[in-house]
CSV table of C-alpha atoms in Angstrom, one decimal:
chain,number,residue,atom,x,y,z
A,1,UNK,CA,0.5,-98.3,36.2
A,2,UNK,CA,-0.9,-96.6,33.2
A,3,UNK,CA,-1.1,-98.6,30.0
A,4,UNK,CA,1.0,-96.0,28.3
A,5,UNK,CA,3.7,-93.5,29.3
A,6,UNK,CA,5.1,-90.7,27.2
A,7,UNK,CA,8.0,-92.9,26.0
A,8,UNK,CA,6.6,-96.4,26.4
A,9,UNK,CA,3.5,-98.4,25.4
A,10,UNK,CA,2.4,-101.4,27.5
A,11,UNK,CA,-0.6,-102.2,25.3
A,12,UNK,CA,-0.9,-105.9,24.8
A,13,UNK,CA,1.9,-106.8,27.3
A,14,UNK,CA,-0.3,-108.4,29.9
A,15,UNK,CA,-2.9,-111.2,29.6
A,16,UNK,CA,-6.5,-110.4,28.9
A,17,UNK,CA,-9.3,-113.0,29.3
A,18,UNK,CA,-12.7,-112.9,27.9
A,19,UNK,CA,-15.9,-115.0,28.3
A,20,UNK,CA,-15.0,-116.4,31.7
A,21,UNK,CA,-17.6,-118.3,33.6
A,22,UNK,CA,-17.7,-119.3,37.3
A,23,UNK,CA,-16.0,-117.9,40.3
A,24,UNK,CA,-13.1,-120.4,40.3
A,25,UNK,CA,-12.2,-119.6,36.7
A,26,UNK,CA,-12.4,-115.9,37.5
A,27,UNK,CA,-9.8,-116.3,40.3
A,28,UNK,CA,-7.6,-118.4,38.1
A,29,UNK,CA,-7.7,-115.9,35.3
A,30,UNK,CA,-6.9,-113.0,37.6
A,31,UNK,CA,-3.9,-114.9,38.8
A,32,UNK,CA,-2.9,-115.4,35.1
A,33,UNK,CA,-3.3,-111.7,34.5
A,34,UNK,CA,-1.1,-110.8,37.4
A,35,UNK,CA,1.6,-113.3,36.6
A,36,UNK,CA,1.7,-112.0,33.0
A,37,UNK,CA,3.7,-109.1,34.4
A,38,UNK,CA,6.7,-111.5,34.4
A,39,UNK,CA,6.5,-113.1,31.0
A,40,UNK,CA,9.7,-113.0,28.9
A,41,UNK,CA,8.1,-110.4,26.6
A,42,UNK,CA,7.0,-108.1,29.4
A,43,UNK,CA,10.2,-108.4,31.4
A,44,UNK,CA,12.3,-107.8,28.3
A,45,UNK,CA,10.3,-104.7,27.3
A,46,UNK,CA,10.7,-103.1,30.7
A,47,UNK,CA,14.4,-103.9,30.6
A,48,UNK,CA,14.7,-102.4,27.1
A,49,UNK,CA,12.8,-99.3,28.1
A,50,UNK,CA,14.9,-98.9,31.4
A,51,UNK,CA,11.6,-99.1,33.4
A,52,UNK,CA,12.3,-100.4,36.9
A,53,UNK,CA,10.8,-103.8,37.6
A,54,UNK,CA,10.0,-102.9,41.2
A,55,UNK,CA,7.8,-100.0,40.0
A,56,UNK,CA,5.5,-102.2,38.0
A,57,UNK,CA,1.9,-102.7,39.2
A,58,UNK,CA,-1.2,-104.2,37.7
A,59,UNK,CA,-4.9,-104.0,38.3
A,60,UNK,CA,-7.3,-106.7,37.0
A,61,UNK,CA,-10.8,-105.4,36.0
A,62,UNK,CA,-13.6,-107.8,36.1
A,63,UNK,CA,-16.6,-106.8,34.0
A,64,UNK,CA,-19.7,-108.3,32.5
A,65,UNK,CA,-19.2,-109.4,28.9
A,66,UNK,CA,-21.4,-107.7,26.4
A,67,UNK,CA,-22.0,-108.6,22.7
A,68,UNK,CA,-19.7,-106.5,20.6
A,69,UNK,CA,-20.8,-105.8,17.0
A,70,UNK,CA,-17.8,-103.5,16.5
A,71,UNK,CA,-15.0,-102.2,18.6
A,72,UNK,CA,-11.8,-100.2,18.3
A,73,UNK,CA,-8.9,-98.4,19.8
A,74,UNK,CA,-8.7,-94.6,19.7
A,75,UNK,CA,-5.6,-92.4,20.3
A,76,UNK,CA,-6.0,-88.7,21.0
A,77,UNK,CA,-2.6,-88.2,19.3
A,78,UNK,CA,-1.2,-89.8,16.1
A,79,UNK,CA,1.1,-92.3,17.8
A,80,UNK,CA,3.0,-92.8,14.5
A,81,UNK,CA,4.4,-89.3,14.4
A,82,UNK,CA,3.3,-87.6,17.6
A,83,UNK,CA,1.0,-85.2,15.8
A,84,UNK,CA,-1.3,-83.8,18.5
A,85,UNK,CA,-3.7,-82.3,15.8
A,86,UNK,CA,-4.9,-85.8,14.8
A,87,UNK,CA,-7.0,-88.6,16.3
A,88,UNK,CA,-6.2,-92.1,15.2
A,89,UNK,CA,-8.9,-94.9,15.3
A,90,UNK,CA,-8.4,-98.5,14.5
A,91,UNK,CA,-11.7,-100.4,14.3
A,92,UNK,CA,-13.0,-103.9,13.5
A,93,UNK,CA,-16.1,-105.9,13.7
A,94,UNK,CA,-16.2,-108.0,16.8
A,95,UNK,CA,-13.9,-107.9,19.9
A,96,UNK,CA,-11.3,-105.2,20.2
A,97,UNK,CA,-8.9,-107.7,21.7
A,98,UNK,CA,-8.2,-109.0,18.3
A,99,UNK,CA,-6.7,-105.7,17.3
A,100,UNK,CA,-4.4,-105.7,20.3
A,101,UNK,CA,-3.3,-109.3,19.7
A,102,UNK,CA,-2.7,-108.5,16.0
A,103,UNK,CA,-5.1,-111.3,14.9
A,104,UNK,CA,-6.9,-109.0,12.4
A,105,UNK,CA,-6.0,-105.9,10.4
A,106,UNK,CA,-8.2,-103.1,11.5
A,107,UNK,CA,-9.7,-100.3,9.4
A,108,UNK,CA,-7.4,-97.3,10.1
A,109,UNK,CA,-8.7,-93.8,10.4
A,110,UNK,CA,-6.7,-90.6,10.9
A,111,UNK,CA,-9.0,-87.7,11.8
A,112,UNK,CA,-8.0,-84.0,11.9
A,113,UNK,CA,-9.2,-82.5,15.2
A,114,UNK,CA,-10.0,-79.1,13.6
A,115,UNK,CA,-12.3,-80.3,10.9
C-alpha cells in the first residue's frame, strides 16, 4: 500500500523502529510494525476515509542505521492547498522520525518549482 493516496495520507499511522540490535529484536519489531495496522488510530482512520480494511497491506523495510546530521520530508506538491507548482520541505537536525511523530517543530520551506 502506498503511504499516501490522492485523498488519504497514511504517514505516521504505522510503527517505526530505529536503532534495533540483534536478530530476535528485529523479528519482534517487524511483528510490532505489522500489528500496528490494527491499532485504534489506524483502524479509525481507514474507517473514516472509507478505505476497506481487507485491502490494507504493509511491507517492513530493514535497513542499516546511519548517523543523521539532518533529515526531512519533501512533498512534490503543497499538501496544504494542492498547489502543484510548489515543493514543500520540512527539515530538522537529527532523525526525520521526530517530524512524523510530531516531537519537534521542523523548519518549513515552500519552494516555487519555476524559480
